[in-house]
Each structure stands twice: as structure tokens, then as C-alpha cells.
mmCIF file of C-alpha atoms and ligand atoms in Angstrom:
data_model
loop_
_atom_site.group_PDB
_atom_site.id
_atom_site.type_symbol
_atom_site.label_atom_id
_atom_site.label_comp_id
_atom_site.label_asym_id
_atom_site.label_seq_id
_atom_site.Cartn_x
_atom_site.Cartn_y
_atom_site.Cartn_z
ATOM 1 C CA MET A 1 0.000 0.000 0.000
ATOM 2 C CA SER A 2 2.896 2.327 0.750
ATOM 3 C CA ASP A 3 3.844 2.034 -2.947
ATOM 4 C CA MET A 4 0.656 3.899 -3.893
ATOM 5 C CA PRO A 5 1.687 7.226 -5.462
ATOM 6 C CA PRO A 6 -0.162 10.448 -4.602
ATOM 7 C CA LEU A 7 -1.492 10.462 -8.175
ATOM 8 C CA MET A 8 -3.762 7.405 -8.518
ATOM 9 C CA PRO A 9 -2.017 5.213 -11.097
ATOM 10 C CA THR A 10 -4.960 4.519 -13.432
ATOM 11 C CA TYR A 11 -2.955 5.519 -16.525
ATOM 12 C CA ALA A 12 0.127 3.899 -18.080
ATOM 13 C CA ARG A 13 1.838 7.198 -18.849
ATOM 14 C CA ALA A 14 4.781 7.948 -21.118
ATOM 15 C CA ASP A 15 7.621 9.601 -19.196
ATOM 16 C CA LEU A 16 7.144 12.886 -21.011
ATOM 17 C CA ALA A 17 5.646 16.250 -20.018
ATOM 18 C CA PHE A 18 4.926 19.361 -22.035
ATOM 19 C CA GLU A 19 5.216 22.976 -21.018
ATOM 20 C CA ARG A 20 3.489 24.729 -23.874
ATOM 21 C CA GLY A 21 1.941 24.274 -27.288
ATOM 22 C CA GLN A 22 1.733 26.218 -30.515
ATOM 23 C CA GLY A 23 -0.468 25.118 -33.415
ATOM 24 C CA ALA A 24 0.340 21.495 -34.240
ATOM 25 C CA TYR A 25 3.387 21.413 -31.920
ATOM 26 C CA LEU A 26 4.025 20.708 -28.255
ATOM 27 C CA PHE A 27 7.233 21.718 -26.437
ATOM 28 C CA THR A 28 8.892 20.261 -23.339
ATOM 29 C CA ALA A 29 10.395 22.493 -20.656
ATOM 30 C CA ASP A 30 13.862 21.720 -22.034
ATOM 31 C CA GLY A 31 12.828 22.872 -25.502
ATOM 32 C CA ARG A 32 12.217 19.581 -27.337
ATOM 33 C CA ARG A 33 9.553 19.936 -30.051
ATOM 34 C CA TYR A 34 6.906 17.322 -30.873
ATOM 35 C CA LEU A 35 4.495 17.244 -33.787
ATOM 36 C CA ASP A 36 1.152 16.523 -32.099
ATOM 37 C CA PHE A 37 -0.807 14.073 -34.283
ATOM 38 C CA GLY A 38 -2.828 12.876 -31.289
ATOM 39 C CA SER A 39 -4.466 16.193 -30.346
ATOM 40 C CA GLY A 40 -4.995 15.049 -26.766
ATOM 41 C CA ILE A 41 -7.206 12.266 -28.200
ATOM 42 C CA ALA A 42 -9.158 14.392 -30.694
ATOM 43 C CA VAL A 43 -9.669 17.275 -28.250
ATOM 44 C CA THR A 44 -7.412 20.101 -29.424
ATOM 45 C CA GLY A 45 -9.048 20.243 -32.844
ATOM 46 C CA LEU A 46 -7.783 23.748 -33.471
ATOM 47 C CA GLY A 47 -4.275 22.949 -32.246
ATOM 48 C CA HIS A 48 -2.622 24.608 -29.267
ATOM 49 C CA ALA A 49 -2.848 28.286 -28.306
ATOM 50 C CA HIS A 50 -5.100 29.188 -31.243
ATOM 51 C CA PRO A 51 -5.145 33.025 -31.144
ATOM 52 C CA HIS A 52 -8.938 33.289 -31.442
ATOM 53 C CA LEU A 53 -9.480 30.815 -28.582
ATOM 54 C CA VAL A 54 -6.844 32.444 -26.392
ATOM 55 C CA ALA A 55 -8.448 35.862 -26.947
ATOM 56 C CA ALA A 56 -11.996 34.614 -26.272
ATOM 57 C CA LEU A 57 -11.020 32.724 -23.127
ATOM 58 C CA THR A 58 -8.847 35.533 -21.792
ATOM 59 C CA ALA A 59 -11.641 38.067 -22.303
ATOM 60 C CA GLN A 60 -14.184 35.795 -20.584
ATOM 61 C CA ALA A 61 -11.774 34.992 -17.723
ATOM 62 C CA ALA A 62 -11.720 38.680 -16.839
ATOM 63 C CA LYS A 63 -15.553 38.880 -16.778
ATOM 64 C CA VAL A 64 -17.176 35.867 -15.092
ATOM 65 C CA TRP A 65 -16.332 32.154 -14.923
ATOM 66 C CA HIS A 66 -19.258 30.499 -13.226
ATOM 67 C CA VAL A 67 -22.721 31.502 -12.065
ATOM 68 C CA SER A 68 -24.819 28.250 -11.901
ATOM 69 C CA ASN A 69 -27.674 27.075 -14.056
ATOM 70 C CA ILE A 70 -30.173 28.552 -11.635
ATOM 71 C CA TYR A 71 -29.637 31.732 -13.721
ATOM 72 C CA ARG A 72 -29.809 32.386 -17.429
ATOM 73 C CA ILE A 73 -26.437 32.084 -19.145
ATOM 74 C CA PRO A 74 -26.498 34.066 -22.406
ATOM 75 C CA GLU A 75 -23.326 32.410 -23.772
ATOM 76 C CA GLN A 76 -25.011 29.030 -23.230
ATOM 77 C CA GLU A 77 -28.201 30.100 -24.999
ATOM 78 C CA ARG A 78 -26.105 31.378 -27.888
ATOM 79 C CA LEU A 79 -24.079 28.143 -28.212
ATOM 80 C CA ALA A 80 -27.260 26.033 -28.054
ATOM 81 C CA ARG A 81 -28.843 28.122 -30.817
ATOM 82 C CA ARG A 82 -25.741 27.795 -33.003
ATOM 83 C CA LEU A 83 -25.519 23.991 -32.519
ATOM 84 C CA VAL A 84 -29.229 23.666 -33.297
ATOM 85 C CA ASP A 85 -28.826 25.772 -36.448
ATOM 86 C CA ALA A 86 -25.863 23.646 -37.562
ATOM 87 C CA SER A 87 -27.436 20.219 -36.930
ATOM 88 C CA PHE A 88 -30.518 17.968 -36.910
ATOM 89 C CA ALA A 89 -31.268 19.016 -33.327
ATOM 90 C CA ASP A 90 -33.877 21.277 -31.715
ATOM 91 C CA THR A 91 -32.374 21.455 -28.244
ATOM 92 C CA VAL A 92 -29.088 20.949 -26.334
ATOM 93 C CA PHE A 93 -28.003 20.031 -22.780
ATOM 94 C CA PHE A 94 -24.466 20.981 -21.679
ATOM 95 C CA GLY A 95 -22.192 18.939 -19.414
ATOM 96 C CA ASN A 96 -18.435 18.631 -19.021
ATOM 97 C CA SER A 97 -17.389 15.407 -20.722
ATOM 98 C CA GLY A 98 -18.241 12.766 -23.265
ATOM 99 C CA ALA A 99 -19.455 10.271 -20.690
ATOM 100 C CA GLU A 100 -21.815 12.852 -19.208
ATOM 101 C CA ALA A 101 -23.179 13.662 -22.663
ATOM 102 C CA ILE A 102 -23.839 9.948 -23.230
ATOM 103 C CA GLU A 103 -25.356 9.623 -19.757
ATOM 104 C CA CYS A 104 -27.757 12.473 -20.560
ATOM 105 C CA GLY A 105 -28.738 10.657 -23.763
ATOM 106 C CA ILE A 106 -29.330 7.369 -21.921
ATOM 107 C CA LYS A 107 -31.576 9.115 -19.421
ATOM 108 C CA MET A 108 -33.365 11.007 -22.198
ATOM 109 C CA VAL A 109 -34.107 7.790 -24.099
ATOM 110 C CA ARG A 110 -35.698 6.238 -20.996
ATOM 111 C CA LYS A 111 -37.624 9.408 -20.225
ATOM 112 C CA TYR A 112 -38.917 9.637 -23.790
ATOM 113 C CA HIS A 113 -40.502 6.198 -23.674
ATOM 114 C CA ASP A 114 -41.845 6.866 -20.197
ATOM 115 C CA ALA A 115 -43.379 10.140 -21.382
ATOM 116 C CA THR A 116 -44.914 8.498 -24.460
ATOM 117 C CA GLY A 117 -46.604 5.693 -22.533
ATOM 118 C CA HIS A 118 -43.982 2.927 -22.836
ATOM 119 C CA PRO A 119 -42.084 2.834 -19.540
ATOM 120 C CA GLU A 120 -41.253 -0.829 -20.280
ATOM 121 C CA ARG A 121 -38.941 0.331 -23.055
ATOM 122 C CA TYR A 122 -35.575 1.006 -21.464
ATOM 123 C CA ARG A 123 -33.034 -1.277 -23.152
ATOM 124 C CA ILE A 124 -30.434 0.170 -25.508
ATOM 125 C CA ILE A 125 -28.710 -1.817 -28.242
ATOM 126 C CA THR A 126 -24.963 -1.111 -28.540
ATOM 127 C CA PHE A 127 -22.245 -2.617 -30.745
ATOM 128 C CA GLU A 128 -19.224 -4.828 -30.212
ATOM 129 C CA GLY A 129 -16.109 -2.660 -29.983
ATOM 130 C CA ALA A 130 -18.087 0.338 -28.718
ATOM 131 C CA PHE A 131 -16.634 2.895 -26.342
ATOM 132 C CA HIS A 132 -18.950 5.363 -24.628
ATOM 133 C CA GLY A 133 -16.973 6.495 -21.557
ATOM 134 C CA ARG A 134 -15.891 5.312 -18.096
ATOM 135 C CA THR A 135 -18.860 5.953 -15.805
ATOM 136 C CA LEU A 136 -20.803 2.943 -14.574
ATOM 137 C CA ALA A 137 -23.572 3.366 -17.155
ATOM 138 C CA THR A 138 -21.209 4.047 -20.053
ATOM 139 C CA ILE A 139 -18.937 1.041 -19.333
ATOM 140 C CA SER A 140 -22.126 -1.024 -19.095
ATOM 141 C CA ALA A 141 -23.054 0.256 -22.563
ATOM 142 C CA GLY A 142 -19.597 -0.371 -24.053
ATOM 143 C CA LYS A 143 -19.169 -3.790 -22.371
ATOM 144 C CA GLN A 144 -15.423 -3.888 -23.080
ATOM 145 C CA PRO A 145 -14.015 -6.656 -20.850
ATOM 146 C CA LYS A 146 -10.991 -4.594 -19.766
ATOM 147 C CA HIS A 147 -13.271 -1.708 -18.723
ATOM 148 C CA VAL A 148 -15.916 -3.685 -16.822
ATOM 149 C CA ALA A 149 -13.672 -6.211 -14.998
ATOM 150 C CA GLY A 150 -14.182 -5.946 -11.239
ATOM 151 C CA PHE A 151 -16.934 -3.342 -11.469
ATOM 152 C CA ASP A 152 -19.984 -5.605 -11.200
ATOM 153 C CA PRO A 153 -22.894 -5.265 -10.921
ATOM 154 C CA LEU A 154 -23.145 -3.285 -14.140
ATOM 155 C CA VAL A 155 -26.054 -1.019 -15.022
ATOM 156 C CA ASP A 156 -28.867 -3.067 -16.545
ATOM 157 C CA GLY A 157 -30.355 -2.251 -19.919
ATOM 158 C CA PHE A 158 -27.709 -2.700 -22.610
ATOM 159 C CA ASP A 159 -27.696 -5.419 -25.287
ATOM 160 C CA GLN A 160 -24.735 -5.744 -27.585
ATOM 161 C CA VAL A 161 -24.630 -6.999 -31.189
ATOM 162 C CA PRO A 162 -21.889 -7.166 -33.876
ATOM 163 C CA PHE A 163 -21.026 -3.876 -35.611
ATOM 164 C CA ASN A 164 -22.269 -3.361 -39.194
ATOM 165 C CA ASP A 165 -24.661 -6.342 -38.922
ATOM 166 C CA GLY A 166 -28.280 -5.351 -39.618
ATOM 167 C CA ASN A 167 -29.678 -8.862 -39.153
ATOM 168 C CA ALA A 168 -28.151 -9.273 -35.689
ATOM 169 C CA LEU A 169 -29.533 -5.871 -34.778
ATOM 170 C CA ARG A 170 -33.082 -6.726 -35.829
ATOM 171 C CA ALA A 171 -32.885 -10.055 -34.001
ATOM 172 C CA ALA A 172 -31.933 -8.222 -30.780
ATOM 173 C CA ILE A 173 -34.965 -5.896 -30.793
ATOM 174 C CA GLY A 174 -37.580 -6.841 -28.216
ATOM 175 C CA ARG A 175 -40.587 -5.265 -26.494
ATOM 176 C CA GLU A 176 -38.260 -3.516 -24.000
ATOM 177 C CA THR A 177 -35.919 -2.024 -26.597
ATOM 178 C CA ALA A 178 -35.767 1.773 -26.440
ATOM 179 C CA ALA A 179 -32.895 2.911 -28.631
ATOM 180 C CA ILE A 180 -29.822 2.118 -30.710
ATOM 181 C CA LEU A 181 -26.531 3.731 -29.623
ATOM 182 C CA VAL A 182 -23.726 3.805 -32.187
ATOM 183 C CA GLU A 183 -20.449 5.578 -33.048
ATOM 184 C CA PRO A 184 -20.341 6.496 -36.774
ATOM 185 C CA VAL A 185 -16.645 5.563 -36.551
ATOM 186 C CA GLN A 186 -15.543 3.450 -33.590
ATOM 187 C CA GLY A 187 -12.468 5.243 -32.268
ATOM 188 C CA GLU A 188 -11.106 3.424 -29.229
ATOM 189 C CA SER A 189 -11.519 -0.040 -30.710
ATOM 190 C CA GLY A 190 -9.400 0.771 -33.756
ATOM 191 C CA ILE A 191 -10.995 3.312 -36.153
ATOM 192 C CA ARG A 192 -13.716 1.037 -37.482
ATOM 193 C CA SER A 193 -16.211 2.892 -39.687
ATOM 194 C CA ALA A 194 -19.901 2.167 -39.803
ATOM 195 C CA ASP A 195 -20.922 1.534 -43.402
ATOM 196 C CA PRO A 196 -23.033 4.566 -44.465
ATOM 197 C CA ARG A 197 -25.710 2.092 -45.597
ATOM 198 C CA PHE A 198 -25.625 0.563 -42.110
ATOM 199 C CA LEU A 199 -26.411 3.951 -40.541
ATOM 200 C CA GLN A 200 -29.249 4.406 -43.058
ATOM 201 C CA GLU A 201 -30.516 0.947 -42.133
ATOM 202 C CA LEU A 202 -30.359 1.862 -38.424
ATOM 203 C CA ARG A 203 -32.478 4.935 -39.164
ATOM 204 C CA ARG A 204 -35.104 2.847 -40.996
ATOM 205 C CA THR A 205 -35.083 0.164 -38.303
ATOM 206 C CA ALA A 206 -35.442 2.736 -35.525
ATOM 207 C CA ASP A 207 -38.439 4.266 -37.329
ATOM 208 C CA GLU A 208 -40.009 0.880 -37.976
ATOM 209 C CA PHE A 209 -39.820 -0.228 -34.317
ATOM 210 C CA GLY A 210 -40.371 3.166 -32.649
ATOM 211 C CA LEU A 211 -36.815 3.338 -31.284
ATOM 212 C CA LEU A 212 -34.619 6.392 -30.878
ATOM 213 C CA LEU A 213 -31.378 6.515 -32.863
ATOM 214 C CA PHE A 214 -28.596 7.820 -30.615
ATOM 215 C CA TYR A 215 -25.172 8.697 -32.063
ATOM 216 C CA ASP A 216 -22.008 8.909 -30.035
ATOM 217 C CA GLU A 217 -20.093 11.615 -31.923
ATOM 218 C CA VAL A 218 -17.873 12.439 -28.960
ATOM 219 C CA GLN A 219 -14.768 11.619 -31.022
ATOM 220 C CA THR A 220 -16.107 11.860 -34.593
ATOM 221 C CA GLY A 221 -17.905 15.187 -34.192
ATOM 222 C CA MET A 222 -16.689 18.782 -34.405
ATOM 223 C CA GLY A 223 -15.094 18.572 -37.829
ATOM 224 C CA ARG A 224 -12.907 15.496 -37.245
ATOM 225 C CA THR A 225 -14.105 13.722 -40.414
ATOM 226 C CA GLY A 226 -14.357 16.869 -42.541
ATOM 227 C CA LYS A 227 -18.047 17.503 -41.808
ATOM 228 C CA LEU A 228 -19.161 19.133 -38.578
ATOM 229 C CA PHE A 229 -20.651 15.743 -37.624
ATOM 230 C CA ALA A 230 -19.556 12.412 -39.133
ATOM 231 C CA HIS A 231 -23.087 11.103 -39.716
ATOM 232 C CA GLU A 232 -23.639 13.883 -42.267
ATOM 233 C CA TRP A 233 -21.636 11.761 -44.758
ATOM 234 C CA SER A 234 -24.409 9.119 -44.584
ATOM 235 C CA GLY A 235 -27.416 11.446 -44.516
ATOM 236 C CA ALA A 236 -28.913 9.321 -41.692
ATOM 237 C CA LYS A 237 -29.925 11.727 -38.918
ATOM 238 C CA PRO A 238 -30.179 10.686 -35.282
ATOM 239 C CA ASP A 239 -32.770 11.604 -32.641
ATOM 240 C CA VAL A 240 -30.113 12.094 -29.963
ATOM 241 C CA MET A 241 -26.387 12.820 -30.267
ATOM 242 C CA ALA A 242 -23.524 13.208 -27.798
ATOM 243 C CA VAL A 243 -20.542 15.431 -28.588
ATOM 244 C CA ALA A 244 -17.625 16.537 -26.428
ATOM 245 C CA LYS A 245 -13.878 16.181 -27.043
ATOM 246 C CA ALA A 246 -13.134 18.966 -29.583
ATOM 247 C CA LEU A 247 -16.200 21.061 -28.701
ATOM 248 C CA GLY A 248 -14.280 23.154 -26.167
ATOM 249 C CA GLY A 249 -10.928 22.999 -27.948
ATOM 250 C CA GLY A 250 -9.339 21.692 -24.726
ATOM 251 C CA VAL A 251 -11.694 23.217 -22.151
ATOM 252 C CA PRO A 252 -13.983 20.469 -20.796
ATOM 253 C CA VAL A 253 -17.399 20.740 -22.502
ATOM 254 C CA GLY A 254 -19.844 18.041 -23.483
ATOM 255 C CA ALA A 255 -23.244 18.384 -25.100
ATOM 256 C CA CYS A 256 -26.239 16.186 -25.713
ATOM 257 C CA LEU A 257 -28.263 17.294 -28.743
ATOM 258 C CA ALA A 258 -31.774 16.054 -29.441
ATOM 259 C CA THR A 259 -34.908 16.563 -31.461
ATOM 260 C CA ALA A 260 -37.841 18.170 -29.700
ATOM 261 C CA ALA A 261 -39.683 14.833 -29.790
ATOM 262 C CA ALA A 262 -36.822 12.882 -28.213
ATOM 263 C CA ALA A 263 -36.328 15.512 -25.502
ATOM 264 C CA GLN A 264 -40.022 15.896 -24.619
ATOM 265 C CA GLY A 265 -39.606 14.323 -21.175
ATOM 266 C CA MET A 266 -36.650 16.515 -20.183
ATOM 267 C CA THR A 267 -38.532 19.146 -18.248
ATOM 268 C CA ALA A 268 -37.323 21.368 -15.393
ATOM 269 C CA GLY A 269 -35.753 19.305 -12.630
ATOM 270 C CA THR A 270 -35.222 16.112 -14.652
ATOM 271 C CA HIS A 271 -31.477 16.541 -15.227
ATOM 272 C CA GLY A 272 -28.647 18.855 -14.259
ATOM 273 C CA SER A 273 -24.928 19.556 -13.935
ATOM 274 C CA THR A 274 -23.261 22.094 -11.647
ATOM 275 C CA PHE A 275 -20.456 23.063 -14.005
ATOM 276 C CA GLY A 276 -22.285 22.227 -17.242
ATOM 277 C CA GLY A 277 -22.360 25.136 -19.673
ATOM 278 C CA ASN A 278 -20.669 27.682 -17.441
ATOM 279 C CA PRO A 279 -19.628 30.993 -19.037
ATOM 280 C CA LEU A 280 -15.945 30.089 -19.295
ATOM 281 C CA ALA A 281 -16.632 26.775 -21.054
ATOM 282 C CA MET A 282 -19.232 28.414 -23.309
ATOM 283 C CA ALA A 283 -16.773 31.136 -24.351
ATOM 284 C CA ALA A 284 -14.337 28.418 -25.412
ATOM 285 C CA ALA A 285 -16.941 26.430 -27.347
ATOM 286 C CA ASN A 286 -18.410 29.511 -29.030
ATOM 287 C CA ALA A 287 -14.892 30.467 -30.136
ATOM 288 C CA VAL A 288 -14.335 26.938 -31.493
ATOM 289 C CA LEU A 289 -17.553 27.269 -33.511
ATOM 290 C CA ASP A 290 -16.499 30.706 -34.826
ATOM 291 C CA VAL A 291 -13.522 28.994 -36.442
ATOM 292 C CA MET A 292 -15.184 25.747 -37.537
ATOM 293 C CA LEU A 293 -18.257 27.389 -39.076
ATOM 294 C CA ALA A 294 -16.227 30.002 -40.982
ATOM 295 C CA ASP A 295 -16.350 29.732 -44.772
ATOM 296 C CA GLY A 296 -13.895 27.198 -46.133
ATOM 297 C CA PHE A 297 -12.774 25.692 -42.808
ATOM 298 C CA LEU A 298 -14.307 22.238 -43.275
ATOM 299 C CA GLU A 299 -13.300 22.221 -46.970
ATOM 300 C CA SER A 300 -9.723 22.821 -45.841
ATOM 301 C CA VAL A 301 -9.999 19.923 -43.364
ATOM 302 C CA GLN A 302 -11.239 17.699 -46.202
ATOM 303 C CA LYS A 303 -8.418 18.804 -48.499
ATOM 304 C CA HIS A 304 -5.704 18.104 -45.943
ATOM 305 C CA ALA A 305 -7.383 14.840 -44.968
ATOM 306 C CA ARG A 306 -7.241 13.675 -48.603
ATOM 307 C CA LEU A 307 -3.586 14.651 -48.817
ATOM 308 C CA LEU A 308 -2.685 12.810 -45.592
ATOM 309 C CA ARG A 309 -4.680 9.748 -46.647
ATOM 310 C CA THR A 310 -2.927 9.604 -50.032
ATOM 311 C CA ARG A 311 0.474 9.822 -48.339
ATOM 312 C CA LEU A 312 -0.439 7.146 -45.766
ATOM 313 C CA ASP A 313 -1.770 4.808 -48.481
ATOM 314 C CA ASP A 314 1.512 5.285 -50.332
ATOM 315 C CA LEU A 315 3.461 4.598 -47.134
ATOM 316 C CA ALA A 316 1.478 1.394 -46.585
ATOM 317 C CA ARG A 317 2.278 0.237 -50.141
ATOM 318 C CA ARG A 318 5.979 0.817 -49.547
ATOM 319 C CA HIS A 319 6.020 -0.890 -46.113
ATOM 320 C CA PRO A 320 3.684 -3.899 -46.391
ATOM 321 C CA LYS A 321 5.598 -5.735 -43.635
ATOM 322 C CA VAL A 322 4.743 -2.936 -41.189
ATOM 323 C CA ILE A 323 1.371 -1.431 -42.197
ATOM 324 C CA ALA A 324 -1.406 -3.945 -42.840
ATOM 325 C CA GLU A 325 -4.152 -1.388 -43.501
ATOM 326 C CA VAL A 326 -4.931 2.340 -43.493
ATOM 327 C CA ARG A 327 -8.436 3.123 -42.312
ATOM 328 C CA GLY A 328 -10.722 5.871 -41.088
ATOM 329 C CA GLN A 329 -12.341 9.012 -42.362
ATOM 330 C CA GLY A 330 -11.134 12.600 -42.647
ATOM 331 C CA LEU A 331 -8.501 13.285 -39.986
ATOM 332 C CA LEU A 332 -9.660 10.331 -37.871
ATOM 333 C CA LEU A 333 -7.199 7.811 -39.258
ATOM 334 C CA GLY A 334 -5.701 4.523 -38.165
ATOM 335 C CA LEU A 335 -2.790 2.366 -39.246
ATOM 336 C CA ARG A 336 -3.378 -1.295 -38.471
ATOM 337 C CA LEU A 337 0.082 -2.669 -37.944
ATOM 338 C CA VAL A 338 1.848 -5.983 -38.419
ATOM 339 C CA PRO A 339 4.337 -5.441 -35.534
ATOM 340 C CA PRO A 340 2.954 -4.309 -32.153
ATOM 341 C CA ALA A 341 1.383 -0.836 -32.472
ATOM 342 C CA ASN A 342 2.898 0.285 -29.177
ATOM 343 C CA GLU A 343 6.389 -0.366 -30.518
ATOM 344 C CA MET A 344 5.730 2.025 -33.400
ATOM 345 C CA ILE A 345 4.115 4.628 -31.148
ATOM 346 C CA GLU A 346 7.214 4.672 -28.911
ATOM 347 C CA LYS A 347 9.579 4.952 -31.857
ATOM 348 C CA LEU A 348 7.489 7.746 -33.401
ATOM 349 C CA ARG A 349 7.551 9.587 -30.090
ATOM 350 C CA GLY A 350 11.310 9.178 -29.940
ATOM 351 C CA ALA A 351 11.492 10.762 -33.390
ATOM 352 C CA GLY A 352 9.225 13.673 -32.394
ATOM 353 C CA LEU A 353 5.783 12.551 -33.608
ATOM 354 C CA LEU A 354 2.902 11.967 -31.162
ATOM 355 C CA THR A 355 0.192 9.419 -32.019
ATOM 356 C CA ILE A 356 -2.369 7.446 -29.985
ATOM 357 C CA PRO A 357 -2.906 3.717 -29.553
ATOM 358 C CA ALA A 358 -6.262 2.103 -30.320
ATOM 359 C CA GLY A 359 -7.659 -1.429 -30.220
ATOM 360 C CA ASP A 360 -7.026 -3.991 -32.979
ATOM 361 C CA ASN A 361 -3.273 -3.129 -33.009
ATOM 362 C CA VAL A 362 -3.961 0.291 -34.526
ATOM 363 C CA VAL A 363 -1.931 3.504 -34.364
ATOM 364 C CA ARG A 364 -4.410 6.373 -34.303
ATOM 365 C CA ILE A 365 -3.458 9.466 -36.274
ATOM 366 C CA LEU A 366 -5.464 12.519 -35.205
ATOM 367 C CA PRO A 367 -3.773 15.715 -36.382
ATOM 368 C CA PRO A 368 -5.310 19.026 -35.382
ATOM 369 C CA LEU A 369 -7.840 20.174 -37.981
ATOM 370 C CA ILE A 370 -5.624 23.199 -38.711
ATOM 371 C CA VAL A 371 -2.820 20.923 -39.953
ATOM 372 C CA GLY A 372 -0.938 22.146 -43.041
ATOM 373 C CA GLU A 373 0.954 20.486 -45.859
ATOM 374 C CA ALA A 374 4.398 21.090 -44.321
ATOM 375 C CA GLU A 375 3.336 19.325 -41.103
ATOM 376 C CA ILE A 376 1.886 16.417 -43.069
ATOM 377 C CA ASP A 377 5.211 16.140 -44.950
ATOM 378 C CA GLU A 378 7.110 16.140 -41.665
ATOM 379 C CA ALA A 379 4.876 13.439 -40.157
ATOM 380 C CA ILE A 380 5.217 11.237 -43.240
ATOM 381 C CA ARG A 381 9.025 11.615 -43.164
ATOM 382 C CA ILE A 382 9.088 10.461 -39.531
ATOM 383 C CA LEU A 383 6.655 7.606 -40.216
ATOM 384 C CA ASP A 384 8.694 6.532 -43.231
ATOM 385 C CA GLY A 385 11.877 6.332 -41.142
ATOM 386 C CA VAL A 386 10.197 4.360 -38.350
ATOM 387 C CA CYS A 387 8.527 1.989 -40.858
ATOM 388 C CA ALA A 388 11.922 1.331 -42.469
ATOM 389 C CA GLU A 389 13.391 0.572 -39.041
ATOM 390 C CA LEU A 390 10.503 -1.718 -38.014
ATOM 391 C CA GLY A 391 10.448 -3.520 -41.376
ATOM 392 C CA ALA A 392 14.197 -4.226 -41.404
HETATM 393 C C1 PLP B 401 -13.745 9.852 -25.435
HETATM 394 C C2 PLP B 401 -15.031 9.202 -25.762
HETATM 395 C C3 PLP B 401 -16.064 9.123 -24.811
HETATM 396 C C4 PLP B 401 -15.894 9.545 -23.366
HETATM 397 O O1 PLP B 401 -15.579 10.880 -23.243
HETATM 398 P P1 PLP B 401 -15.021 11.425 -21.820
HETATM 399 O O2 PLP B 401 -14.903 12.896 -22.049
HETATM 400 O O3 PLP B 401 -13.699 10.756 -21.598
HETATM 401 O O4 PLP B 401 -15.995 11.063 -20.787
HETATM 402 C C5 PLP B 401 -17.272 8.588 -25.217
HETATM 403 N N1 PLP B 401 -17.458 8.147 -26.463
HETATM 404 C C6 PLP B 401 -16.487 8.206 -27.396
HETATM 405 C C7 PLP B 401 -16.765 7.717 -28.779
HETATM 406 C C8 PLP B 401 -15.236 8.725 -27.073
HETATM 407 O O5 PLP B 401 -14.277 8.746 -27.993
#
């Protein structure tokens, strides 16, 4: 017990710390520079120290940080209006993380069926490989063995079926089924994309059986795939959607978006969050939207995503003994490796390039959305060198 460090050791951390960031780069206190193609796991979508975000947050910090949701918060009303205008949704709840956004959605789904005369409908269908967060309800939804071990009893009400399998999904629907919860691209389990036709099928199935379609866009949302939300590529709209990660650009903000019908049970007193949507967090998220909704921003993300994908495909062709597959969408990319992914991630870090591990022996590549051609060239040079070393 005396070996227990003051910082609870729930993370296997690299022995590396950063002092500051600038754009796509992070710097250590002793001046070493790293190209950040992990973005704090898809959080710093606009890179580090973006001047517009720094200005917005600094200005808000001098005014007011927190007041509580027992008062009106104009910055929150403004952000909700902008998210509604930019999406399928009619209404938004703000929290502080992805798991909380999912939790709000889970509660909303149950409340919807209760409010519409079907309190027996509370079960949510999720998919193998899913990741929805680390709270008790969200690990119960994701059902990943390494996340649930030792935490029994889990929260009841989640049924899991294989990803991209419409028949298994239909077979799992029963009289207690309330909703389908799905990531348009599974991030943590290795950048596995839902087939666009699968999302369209989920929409039809949800309509046929009176279920709500609930997207987890915590990682895929906020421009990561080149659209504001990844499901836009499929045209299949949800009833409920969780976003977080890049929404605050690094300030903790999560949001649960919903149609008016789906949210009809969420009346005063049904849900809450002390910090959720406070003025400081809202200033950050409104500033993120200023940048992401500006003309040409998402087109630029798509252009650089195509460039990076072309270079990675070329790299994979030249190093077949190292890279088995390039996958993903936009700037949410994965290299499925032949040698252990962690070996490559360590070597890349040693050479000044930061990436993120994912399931299925995948190296996740998540550059900031502001990435430029020169940074893509630099990353490919480093990857090329490490591939040559690993393939030798
Ligand atoms: C990161 C993530 C979450 C959990 O978000 P937290 O902010 O860590 O609670 C949920 N779903 C997906 C798809 C994620 O990538």
C-alpha cells in the first residue's frame, strides 16, 4: 500500500511532459519539439494556443467564470442556438465530458418512452467494440471486458450486437428495446467505420420499431471527419447525439443534442450539472464554432485529410511488412500494424511525432484540424523512417 503514489495510477503514462503548445506542436520544458498528431485524443481540434481561442477565453476569464444554471447564461443560450442551427437538433443540454453527454442521452431515451406511454422500453442496443466512456452506465453500454472487470454489478439495460450487422440488430430488438446507440466511426476499438448504408438501415429500423437513434459523436464530431458531424456523410440523422472532445478545444465541454420529440420528457428538474455550460466553457466552445463554421474551414480539413490519406496509403504500399491497412475518415485515421502498435508509437515519439494507440493493433493518427501540408510532410518523413526501421 505504501507504494501507492499520490497520483492514482490509473494511466500507463509515457515519461514525457509538455510545457506549452503552438499550433500542431508541443514543447517540453527543455525545448524539445513534438508534432502533435494525437491532439490530446481528438480534443485540441484547433491545435494549441489558437489566437482566437486564447483571446476569447482571456476576455471571458476577466468577466465571469461560473454563475450556476439557476440563472440564465447568455453564452449558453447562444451556443445552443448555433448547434441547433448547424445540426438535426432542436435542443441541447451541456455537461463537461463525453461520458456525461452519453449519460444524458441514456436518461433522455428512458424518459422519452416513459413520457410516451412505454415505460417498459428502457433497453439500448450497442455494438461490439463500442466505447462510450468510463462511468458505470457508459462502461455497461460499451461492455469492453478490460473496462468492466471488477466493477460488477453493471447497469442493466444494454444489449450488444456485432457492428455493421443489420440482421443481428433486428434479431436483438424486443418489447423492452428503447434505442440504438452507435459511433459512426468506432475510435477506441481501432478506427472502425460504420458503413453509411448501415447507418441508413439503423435509421429505418429505428423508425419501424419506434426506437430512438442515438449517435455517439464524442470523437467523430466537431469537424474530425471533414463535416461538422460524421453522420452527415451518410445522410442518416439521429434523434439524440452526444458530442464533447473537440467542442471546447481543450476546455472540458460536453453536449447532448436532441430533437424536440426525443427531448419531450426533459422538463425542469429532470437533469442537471453544476459546471455544465458555465460561461468560461461556453466562451471556449463559441470560439471553437467561430472557427469551424467560418467559410472554407471544413473544406480545408477535407483537403488536408485527402492529402494525408494519399500519403499514408503510399506509405502502406511501400512498407507492407509494417502497415497492414490504413483506415478511417477525414482526420480520424488509423494504421493497423503488423508489428505491435505500441512499438511504433514509442519509436514515433522518440522521433518527435505523437500518435495514440487504439484497439485492434492500430496507431491512431489525429492531427489538429488546422494541420498544413508542411506538417503532413514532416509526419510522413518520420513515419517513413520508423517503418523502415521496423520492417528491417
Ligand atoms: C472519449 C469518448 C467518450 C468519453 O468521453 P469522456 O470525455 O472521456 O468522458 C465517449 N465516447 C467516445 C466515442 C469517445 O471517444
